[in-house]
């Protein structure tokens, strides 16, 4: 089957507004919102030139210095899948590997190779990120309708860029795999507009992302990248444990079977409730960058170690947190159902957020993990006192990533919040842990839509 000569796909970032740590356990849920900051992947056919192998794929991230990776690939024997090898002599990146790109490429090509009618050819793949995935010195700017200028040159190597914590790896893996599937076969089975297509993309992206991370996580970030804003309940880890290693006998067929999940007994038990809750009209969900960042895996491991040692105490606290998260969802739903002309009070919503923060700080103290560290507590307290701000949280696993803020949705209020946070000065003592950097309001807001096919014309300035 002929593939597209060019295609482009994007996937959104995420913010886990409620359910951090709890979402790792299937007994609990997470409230996750998509963000309008997106990772974009553009693919175009690479013509065969002198000295260029036909089975070569070039991946570039032109917003960063020396970010180019070249890969060779081959279909292995005994249905072991597609082996992807970085061509060291041609890759310009100073990083030895880009594990997320390499793994996503291997999994996507393995899945495509299972269809004997598909022919894998050489391609040039360009990755572009909306600006707010990385900390910068620029201040908040109202959204622009000019998409030609939405991407910027970060002027640094990728390894030196400070992430803001919006879920770039999950958005990258999702958009990357979706683009490859759509490039090779834009039929119903791979279509991003069908339930089947989205489910298969979700399953394949979860498998690749977990492999690249080296662990089977909750997957809420992939869920948001594929489906957008949702209430998320994770899948059982044993679904992916049965895949085994790439290159082992029968891997490609095991992967296809798990991804397609076409048998009478469905394997995937993920529960993703799309559009179950929205940000009410009159409010906006925004993110405030602190130019620091967290090591999430170590924090999660430490929290679960505390939970294992203190099962009864942890169970009570987690049940109370889950109740708080459900109260938050219910109040957002209630406010969304009110006529805008009523001018609703946000006092109940404000109190629920404060309760959740109190419970998070309790867990933070018991587990000795900086889920809401003092510098973030002080910042959130400062922001919460600004007129028009309902409240905010340190989302997801917490730490020193960007904080999430619910604020009245008008530009005067947003700009005043940005002006005040830029003037904020940290007062934490040197011995109280990491310092946050320059505080600024990011230009992102909530978005309901997940992965989507894009118009390829917006990327022309960044392509070779």
Short mmCIF file of C-alpha atoms in Angstrom, two decimals:
data_model
loop_
_atom_site.label_atom_id
_atom_site.label_comp_id
_atom_site.label_asym_id
_atom_site.label_seq_id
_atom_site.Cartn_x
_atom_site.Cartn_y
_atom_site.Cartn_z
CA UNK A 1 0.00 0.00 0.00
CA UNK A 2 1.33 3.45 -0.92
CA UNK A 3 2.11 5.77 1.93
CA UNK A 4 1.62 9.50 2.18
CA UNK A 5 4.53 11.55 0.84
CA UNK A 6 4.09 13.89 3.80
CA UNK A 7 2.03 13.99 6.97
CA UNK A 8 2.00 15.78 10.33
CA UNK A 9 0.48 14.95 13.71
CA UNK A 10 0.45 16.74 17.05
CA UNK A 11 -0.34 15.66 20.61
CA UNK A 12 -1.06 17.85 23.65
CA UNK A 13 0.76 18.26 26.91
CA UNK A 14 -0.99 17.45 30.17
CA UNK A 15 -1.54 18.52 33.74
CA UNK A 16 -2.66 16.00 36.35
CA UNK A 17 -4.76 18.41 38.37
CA UNK A 18 -5.80 15.80 40.93
CA UNK A 19 -4.73 12.22 41.62
CA UNK A 20 -0.95 12.47 41.85
CA UNK A 21 0.51 9.18 43.16
CA UNK A 22 -3.01 7.75 43.53
CA UNK A 23 -3.29 7.31 39.76
CA UNK A 24 -0.52 4.68 39.85
CA UNK A 25 -2.99 2.34 41.63
CA UNK A 26 -6.02 1.06 39.68
CA UNK A 27 -8.17 1.52 42.76
CA UNK A 28 -7.97 5.29 42.26
CA UNK A 29 -8.40 7.79 39.44
CA UNK A 30 -6.73 10.92 38.16
CA UNK A 31 -8.25 14.12 36.79
CA UNK A 32 -6.04 15.11 33.86
CA UNK A 33 -6.41 18.04 31.51
CA UNK A 34 -4.82 18.36 28.11
CA UNK A 35 -2.96 21.59 27.38
CA UNK A 36 -2.78 23.55 24.15
CA UNK A 37 1.03 23.28 24.13
CA UNK A 38 1.70 20.51 21.62
CA UNK A 39 4.50 18.36 20.29
CA UNK A 40 4.41 18.17 16.49
CA UNK A 41 5.88 15.46 14.28
CA UNK A 42 6.21 15.98 10.53
CA UNK A 43 7.21 13.16 8.18
CA UNK A 44 8.18 13.43 4.54
CA UNK A 45 9.55 10.92 2.08
CA UNK A 46 13.32 10.97 1.82
CA UNK A 47 14.46 10.56 -1.79
CA UNK A 48 17.19 8.02 -2.46
CA UNK A 49 20.46 9.84 -3.12
CA UNK A 50 24.01 8.73 -3.76
CA UNK A 51 25.52 7.38 -0.56
CA UNK A 52 22.17 7.13 1.23
CA UNK A 53 20.90 3.75 2.25
CA UNK A 54 17.28 3.07 1.38
CA UNK A 55 16.58 1.87 4.90
CA UNK A 56 17.54 5.08 6.66
CA UNK A 57 15.43 7.44 8.71
CA UNK A 58 16.62 10.91 9.70
CA UNK A 59 15.09 12.51 12.80
CA UNK A 60 15.70 16.20 13.47
CA UNK A 61 14.72 18.56 16.27
CA UNK A 62 15.75 21.85 14.62
CA UNK A 63 14.81 24.08 17.57
CA UNK A 64 17.89 22.77 19.38
CA UNK A 65 21.57 22.79 18.50
CA UNK A 66 22.99 19.64 16.91
CA UNK A 67 19.81 17.63 17.43
CA UNK A 68 19.83 15.15 14.58
CA UNK A 69 19.72 11.37 14.76
CA UNK A 70 20.07 8.97 11.86
CA UNK A 71 18.83 5.42 12.08
CA UNK A 72 19.18 2.30 10.05
CA UNK A 73 16.63 -0.46 10.48
CA UNK A 74 15.91 -4.02 9.43
CA UNK A 75 13.17 -6.56 9.99
CA UNK A 76 14.67 -9.32 12.15
CA UNK A 77 14.16 -13.02 11.73
CA UNK A 78 11.66 -15.15 13.69
CA UNK A 79 9.20 -12.24 14.02
CA UNK A 80 11.53 -10.45 16.41
CA UNK A 81 10.35 -7.05 15.21
CA UNK A 82 12.20 -4.18 13.57
CA UNK A 83 15.73 -3.55 14.83
CA UNK A 84 16.63 0.15 14.87
CA UNK A 85 20.29 1.15 14.99
CA UNK A 86 21.60 4.68 15.44
CA UNK A 87 24.17 5.52 12.77
CA UNK A 88 26.78 7.12 15.00
CA UNK A 89 28.93 8.56 12.25
CA UNK A 90 26.04 10.59 10.85
CA UNK A 91 24.13 11.73 13.94
CA UNK A 92 25.12 15.25 14.99
CA UNK A 93 23.61 15.22 18.46
CA UNK A 94 26.15 15.23 21.26
CA UNK A 95 23.80 12.92 23.15
CA UNK A 96 24.63 9.27 22.72
CA UNK A 97 20.98 8.31 22.23
CA UNK A 98 17.48 9.73 22.17
CA UNK A 99 15.80 6.80 23.85
CA UNK A 100 12.21 8.01 23.45
CA UNK A 101 12.62 8.64 19.72
CA UNK A 102 14.52 5.40 19.16
CA UNK A 103 12.00 3.28 21.06
CA UNK A 104 8.95 4.94 19.49
CA UNK A 105 10.48 4.40 16.06
CA UNK A 106 11.23 0.73 16.73
CA UNK A 107 7.75 0.00 18.11
CA UNK A 108 5.94 1.89 15.35
CA UNK A 109 7.93 0.22 12.56
CA UNK A 110 7.50 -3.20 14.17
CA UNK A 111 3.74 -2.70 14.23
CA UNK A 112 3.70 -1.47 10.61
CA UNK A 113 5.87 -4.43 9.52
CA UNK A 114 3.24 -6.90 10.74
CA UNK A 115 1.13 -5.94 7.71
CA UNK A 116 2.74 -7.64 4.72
CA UNK A 117 1.21 -5.04 2.38
CA UNK A 118 3.14 -2.24 4.05
CA UNK A 119 6.49 -1.15 2.67
CA UNK A 120 8.77 0.80 5.00
CA UNK A 121 10.86 3.36 3.18
CA UNK A 122 13.33 6.09 4.02
CA UNK A 123 11.89 9.18 5.64
CA UNK A 124 12.83 12.51 7.16
CA UNK A 125 11.10 13.18 10.49
CA UNK A 126 11.02 16.63 12.09
CA UNK A 127 10.02 17.18 15.72
CA UNK A 128 8.81 20.61 16.85
CA UNK A 129 7.68 21.69 20.31
CA UNK A 130 5.49 24.61 21.26
CA UNK A 131 7.48 27.11 23.29
CA UNK A 132 6.03 26.47 26.74
CA UNK A 133 7.50 22.98 27.09
CA UNK A 134 10.76 24.68 28.05
CA UNK A 135 11.65 27.44 30.50
CA UNK A 136 12.55 30.76 28.90
CA UNK A 137 12.89 34.40 29.83
CA UNK A 138 9.86 35.53 27.85
CA UNK A 139 6.79 36.67 29.75
CA UNK A 140 3.18 35.73 29.16
CA UNK A 141 1.73 36.78 25.80
CA UNK A 142 -1.93 36.48 24.78
CA UNK A 143 -2.61 33.64 22.36
CA UNK A 144 -1.80 34.51 18.76
CA UNK A 145 -3.70 33.22 15.75
CA UNK A 146 -0.55 33.28 13.65
CA UNK A 147 0.60 29.65 13.61
CA UNK A 148 3.56 30.39 11.33
CA UNK A 149 5.46 31.88 14.26
CA UNK A 150 4.42 29.43 16.96
CA UNK A 151 7.80 27.64 17.04
CA UNK A 152 11.01 29.22 18.24
CA UNK A 153 14.68 28.45 18.22
CA UNK A 154 15.83 27.64 21.77
CA UNK A 155 19.52 28.22 20.87
CA UNK A 156 20.79 25.44 23.18
CA UNK A 157 21.52 21.72 22.91
CA UNK A 158 18.53 19.60 23.93
CA UNK A 159 20.26 18.32 27.06
CA UNK A 160 20.61 21.89 28.37
CA UNK A 161 16.94 22.82 27.97
CA UNK A 162 14.91 23.09 31.19
CA UNK A 163 11.56 21.33 30.90
CA UNK A 164 8.49 22.90 32.49
CA UNK A 165 6.87 19.53 33.26
CA UNK A 166 4.03 19.53 30.72
CA UNK A 167 4.50 15.92 29.62
CA UNK A 168 6.81 16.33 26.64
CA UNK A 169 7.96 12.69 26.47
CA UNK A 170 4.43 11.29 26.37
CA UNK A 171 3.29 13.86 23.80
CA UNK A 172 6.42 13.12 21.73
CA UNK A 173 5.96 9.34 21.76
CA UNK A 174 2.25 9.65 20.95
CA UNK A 175 2.69 12.14 18.11
CA UNK A 176 5.73 10.27 16.75
CA UNK A 177 3.96 6.90 16.60
CA UNK A 178 0.71 8.42 15.30
CA UNK A 179 2.59 10.19 12.52
CA UNK A 180 4.34 6.98 11.43
CA UNK A 181 1.09 5.00 11.44
CA UNK A 182 -0.75 7.72 9.53
CA UNK A 183 2.16 8.11 7.11
CA UNK A 184 2.15 4.43 6.20
CA UNK A 185 -1.59 3.75 6.35
CA UNK A 186 -4.19 6.50 6.83
CA UNK A 187 -7.00 3.91 6.59
CA UNK A 188 -9.69 3.32 9.20
CA UNK A 189 -7.49 0.97 11.24
CA UNK A 190 -4.95 3.74 11.85
CA UNK A 191 -7.27 6.74 11.60
CA UNK A 192 -7.08 9.16 14.51
CA UNK A 193 -10.75 10.01 14.05
CA UNK A 194 -12.04 6.55 14.94
CA UNK A 195 -12.37 4.80 18.29
CA UNK A 196 -10.41 1.80 16.96
CA UNK A 197 -7.60 3.96 15.65
CA UNK A 198 -7.28 5.90 18.89
CA UNK A 199 -7.39 2.74 21.01
CA UNK A 200 -4.61 1.11 19.00
CA UNK A 201 -2.51 4.25 19.10
CA UNK A 202 -3.03 4.45 22.87
CA UNK A 203 -1.98 0.83 23.37
CA UNK A 204 1.09 1.09 21.16
CA UNK A 205 2.18 4.41 22.67
CA UNK A 206 1.80 3.01 26.20
CA UNK A 207 4.00 0.03 25.29
CA UNK A 208 6.71 2.20 23.72
CA UNK A 209 6.66 4.88 26.43
CA UNK A 210 6.91 2.34 29.25
CA UNK A 211 9.83 0.64 27.51
CA UNK A 212 11.65 3.95 27.01
CA UNK A 213 11.09 4.88 30.66
CA UNK A 214 12.29 1.49 31.85
CA UNK A 215 9.14 0.91 33.89
CA UNK A 216 5.40 0.41 33.50
CA UNK A 217 3.95 3.66 34.82
CA UNK A 218 0.34 4.71 35.25
CA UNK A 219 0.11 5.95 31.67
CA UNK A 220 -2.12 8.94 32.40
CA UNK A 221 0.15 11.18 30.32
CA UNK A 222 -0.23 8.95 27.26
CA UNK A 223 -3.97 8.81 27.92
CA UNK A 224 -4.14 12.61 27.82
CA UNK A 225 -1.90 12.81 24.75
CA UNK A 226 -4.23 10.50 22.81
CA UNK A 227 -7.65 11.45 24.18
CA UNK A 228 -7.19 14.91 25.70
CA UNK A 229 -8.80 15.92 28.99
CA UNK A 230 -10.30 12.98 30.88
CA UNK A 231 -10.82 11.11 34.11
CA UNK A 232 -8.24 8.32 33.94
CA UNK A 233 -8.00 4.89 35.56
CA UNK A 234 -4.85 3.00 34.69
CA UNK A 235 -4.44 -0.36 32.95
CA UNK A 236 -3.20 -3.50 34.68
CA UNK A 237 0.61 -3.70 34.35
CA UNK A 238 0.56 -7.37 33.36
CA UNK A 239 -0.88 -6.39 29.98
CA UNK A 240 2.52 -5.08 28.92
CA UNK A 241 4.61 -7.49 30.97
CA UNK A 242 3.67 -10.30 28.55
CA UNK A 243 5.31 -8.54 25.59
CA UNK A 244 8.86 -9.52 26.45
CA UNK A 245 11.96 -7.98 24.91
CA UNK A 246 12.27 -6.58 21.40
CA UNK A 247 14.16 -8.97 19.17
CA UNK A 248 12.96 -12.11 20.94
CA UNK A 249 11.14 -14.78 18.92
CA UNK A 250 7.56 -13.75 18.18
CA UNK A 251 7.82 -10.22 19.59
CA UNK A 252 6.19 -8.53 16.60
CA UNK A 253 3.12 -10.76 16.72
CA UNK A 254 2.81 -10.38 20.49
CA UNK A 255 2.98 -6.62 20.06
CA UNK A 256 0.34 -6.61 17.33
CA UNK A 257 -1.94 -8.86 19.37
CA UNK A 258 -1.66 -6.64 22.47
CA UNK A 259 -2.09 -3.41 20.49
CA UNK A 260 -5.05 -4.58 18.39
CA UNK A 261 -6.72 -6.30 21.37
CA UNK A 262 -9.17 -7.90 18.95
CA UNK A 263 -9.93 -11.12 20.85
CA UNK A 264 -13.21 -11.87 22.61
CA UNK A 265 -11.60 -11.30 26.02
CA UNK A 266 -10.32 -7.73 26.01
CA UNK A 267 -6.89 -7.27 27.59
CA UNK A 268 -6.94 -3.52 28.10
CA UNK A 269 -8.91 -2.39 31.13
CA UNK A 270 -7.93 1.27 31.01
CA UNK A 271 -10.87 3.55 31.79
CA UNK A 272 -10.70 6.89 30.03
CA UNK A 273 -13.76 9.08 30.49
CA UNK A 274 -13.40 11.78 27.84
CA UNK A 275 -15.21 15.05 28.35
CA UNK A 276 -16.37 13.94 31.80
CA UNK A 277 -15.30 17.28 33.21
CA UNK A 278 -14.34 20.62 31.73
CA UNK A 279 -13.04 23.88 33.09
CA UNK A 280 -16.20 25.97 33.65
CA UNK A 281 -16.88 28.92 31.41
CA UNK A 282 -15.43 31.99 33.05
CA UNK A 283 -12.38 30.13 34.42
CA UNK A 284 -9.06 29.27 32.83
CA UNK A 285 -6.49 26.66 33.80
CA UNK A 286 -3.00 28.12 33.41
CA UNK A 287 0.51 27.04 34.35
CA UNK A 288 3.16 29.00 36.22
CA UNK A 289 6.75 27.99 35.45
CA UNK A 290 9.37 28.03 38.23
CA UNK A 291 12.40 27.10 36.06
CA UNK A 292 13.54 24.16 38.18
CA UNK A 293 12.06 20.68 37.55
CA UNK A 294 11.82 17.43 39.52
CA UNK A 295 13.12 13.88 39.41
CA UNK A 296 9.70 12.22 39.43
CA UNK A 297 10.70 8.50 39.43
CA UNK A 298 12.68 8.78 42.67
CA UNK A 299 9.85 10.66 44.37
CA UNK A 300 7.26 8.06 43.36
CA UNK A 301 9.48 5.23 44.59
CA UNK A 302 9.90 6.91 47.98
CA UNK A 303 6.18 7.56 48.41
CA UNK A 304 5.34 3.95 47.62
CA UNK A 305 8.02 2.76 50.02
CA UNK A 306 6.30 4.76 52.78
CA UNK A 307 2.92 3.34 51.72
CA UNK A 308 4.22 -0.22 51.89
CA UNK A 309 5.62 0.31 55.39
CA UNK A 310 2.49 2.09 56.67
CA UNK A 311 -0.43 0.41 54.87
CA UNK A 312 -3.24 1.41 57.20
CA UNK A 313 -2.15 5.02 57.56
CA UNK A 314 -1.58 5.32 53.82
CA UNK A 315 -4.93 3.70 52.93
CA UNK A 316 -6.82 6.18 55.10
CA UNK A 317 -4.96 9.17 53.69
CA UNK A 318 -5.36 8.00 50.09
CA UNK A 319 -9.08 7.36 50.55
CA UNK A 320 -9.46 10.90 51.90
CA UNK A 321 -7.45 12.28 48.98
CA UNK A 322 -9.58 10.33 46.48
CA UNK A 323 -12.70 11.81 48.10
CA UNK A 324 -11.19 15.28 47.75
CA UNK A 325 -10.39 14.64 44.11
CA UNK A 326 -13.94 13.44 43.46
CA UNK A 327 -15.28 16.54 45.21
CA UNK A 328 -13.14 18.68 42.91
CA UNK A 329 -14.50 16.90 39.84
CA UNK A 330 -18.09 17.23 41.07
CA UNK A 331 -17.72 20.95 41.77
CA UNK A 332 -16.19 21.61 38.34
CA UNK A 333 -19.09 19.69 36.80
CA UNK A 334 -21.62 21.67 38.85
CA UNK A 335 -20.10 25.00 37.87
CA UNK A 336 -19.96 23.94 34.21
CA UNK A 337 -23.70 23.30 34.30
CA UNK A 338 -24.61 26.75 35.60
CA UNK A 339 -25.73 29.54 33.26
CA UNK A 340 -22.87 31.97 32.84
CA UNK A 341 -25.23 34.86 33.59
CA UNK A 342 -25.53 33.70 37.22
CA UNK A 343 -22.01 34.89 38.08
CA UNK A 344 -21.18 31.80 40.19
CA UNK A 345 -19.31 31.86 43.47
CA UNK A 346 -16.04 29.94 43.50
CA UNK A 347 -15.81 29.69 47.29
CA UNK A 348 -16.57 25.96 47.43
CA UNK A 349 -14.07 25.26 44.67
CA UNK A 350 -11.47 27.32 46.52
CA UNK A 351 -12.06 25.37 49.75
CA UNK A 352 -11.79 22.01 47.99
CA UNK A 353 -8.44 22.99 46.47
CA UNK A 354 -7.13 24.10 49.88
CA UNK A 355 -8.25 20.78 51.40
CA UNK A 356 -6.48 18.77 48.72
CA UNK A 357 -3.31 20.81 49.20
CA UNK A 358 -3.43 20.18 52.95
CA UNK A 359 -3.72 16.42 52.39
CA UNK A 360 -0.86 16.49 49.87
CA UNK A 361 1.37 18.29 52.36
CA UNK A 362 0.44 15.67 54.97
CA UNK A 363 1.51 12.87 52.63
CA UNK A 364 4.61 14.87 51.72
CA UNK A 365 5.61 15.06 55.37
CA UNK A 366 4.88 11.43 56.20
CA UNK A 367 6.79 10.11 53.17
CA UNK A 368 9.55 12.72 53.48
CA UNK A 369 9.11 13.64 49.80
CA UNK A 370 8.86 17.26 48.57
CA UNK A 371 5.46 16.87 46.85
CA UNK A 372 4.51 20.42 47.81
CA UNK A 373 7.84 21.82 49.03
CA UNK A 374 7.88 24.99 51.10
CA UNK A 375 8.97 27.18 48.20
CA UNK A 376 5.98 25.97 46.19
CA UNK A 377 3.65 26.39 49.19
CA UNK A 378 4.77 30.00 49.58
CA UNK A 379 4.34 30.64 45.85
CA UNK A 380 0.87 29.09 45.73
CA UNK A 381 -0.22 31.04 48.81
CA UNK A 382 1.04 34.25 47.21
CA UNK A 383 -0.74 33.55 43.90
CA UNK A 384 -3.96 32.48 45.62
CA UNK A 385 -4.27 35.93 47.24
CA UNK A 386 -4.29 37.71 43.87
CA UNK A 387 -7.78 38.97 42.95
CA UNK A 388 -9.34 36.72 40.32
CA UNK A 389 -7.35 33.62 41.31
CA UNK A 390 -9.42 30.71 42.67
CA UNK A 391 -6.47 28.54 43.73
CA UNK A 392 -3.67 26.34 42.55
CA UNK A 393 -1.81 23.09 43.12
CA UNK A 394 1.55 21.50 42.42
CA UNK A 395 0.19 18.97 39.92
CA UNK A 396 1.07 15.36 39.25
CA UNK A 397 3.91 14.00 41.36
CA UNK A 398 4.60 17.50 42.69
CA UNK A 399 8.06 18.84 43.38
CA UNK A 400 9.51 21.73 41.42
CA UNK A 401 7.65 21.55 38.11
CA UNK A 402 5.27 24.27 36.94
CA UNK A 403 2.25 24.85 39.19
CA UNK A 404 -1.35 24.77 37.94
CA UNK A 405 -3.62 27.73 38.62
CA UNK A 406 -7.38 28.23 38.21
CA UNK A 407 -8.05 31.87 37.44
CA UNK A 408 -10.88 33.99 36.10
CA UNK A 409 -10.78 33.93 32.32
CA UNK A 410 -10.13 37.48 31.21
CA UNK A 411 -6.95 39.02 29.85
CA UNK A 412 -6.76 41.84 32.41
CA UNK A 413 -6.71 39.31 35.27
CA UNK A 414 -4.24 37.02 33.47
CA UNK A 415 -1.83 39.85 32.75
CA UNK A 416 -2.05 41.13 36.33
CA UNK A 417 -1.26 37.65 37.63
CA UNK A 418 1.74 37.44 35.31
CA UNK A 419 2.97 40.88 36.38
CA UNK A 420 2.78 39.96 40.05
CA UNK A 421 4.38 36.51 39.75
CA UNK A 422 7.29 38.00 37.82
CA UNK A 423 7.92 40.29 40.75
CA UNK A 424 7.77 37.39 43.22
CA UNK A 425 10.94 36.81 45.22
CA UNK A 426 11.79 33.53 46.90
CA UNK A 427 12.54 33.82 50.64
CA UNK A 428 13.46 30.19 51.40
CA UNK A 429 16.62 29.56 53.39
CA UNK A 430 19.60 27.87 51.75
CA UNK A 431 19.17 24.67 53.79
CA UNK A 432 15.51 24.17 52.86
CA UNK A 433 16.14 22.43 49.57
CA UNK A 434 16.32 23.44 45.89
CA UNK A 435 15.49 26.97 44.90
CA UNK A 436 12.98 27.76 42.21
CA UNK A 437 14.19 30.00 39.41
CA UNK A 438 12.50 32.82 37.56
CA UNK A 439 8.72 32.63 38.00
CA UNK A 440 6.55 33.36 34.97
CA UNK A 441 3.11 32.56 33.64
CA UNK A 442 3.18 30.22 30.67
CA UNK A 443 1.00 30.98 27.68
CA UNK A 444 -0.86 27.65 27.87
CA UNK A 445 -4.39 26.83 28.87
CA UNK A 446 -6.60 23.75 29.07
CA UNK A 447 -7.59 21.93 25.89
CA UNK A 448 -10.07 19.10 25.52
CA UNK A 449 -8.75 17.65 22.24
CA UNK A 450 -6.10 14.95 22.10
CA UNK A 451 -3.95 13.80 19.19
CA UNK A 452 -4.82 15.19 15.76
CA UNK A 453 -3.62 15.39 12.17
CA UNK A 454 -2.22 18.82 11.27
CA UNK A 455 -1.91 20.93 8.13
CA UNK A 456 1.64 20.31 6.91
CA UNK A 457 2.04 23.84 5.57
CA UNK A 458 2.69 25.37 9.00
CA UNK A 459 6.06 23.63 9.28
CA UNK A 460 7.69 24.74 6.03
CA UNK A 461 10.14 27.18 7.64
CA UNK A 462 11.64 24.37 9.76
CA UNK A 463 12.01 21.68 7.11
CA UNK A 464 14.96 20.73 4.98
#
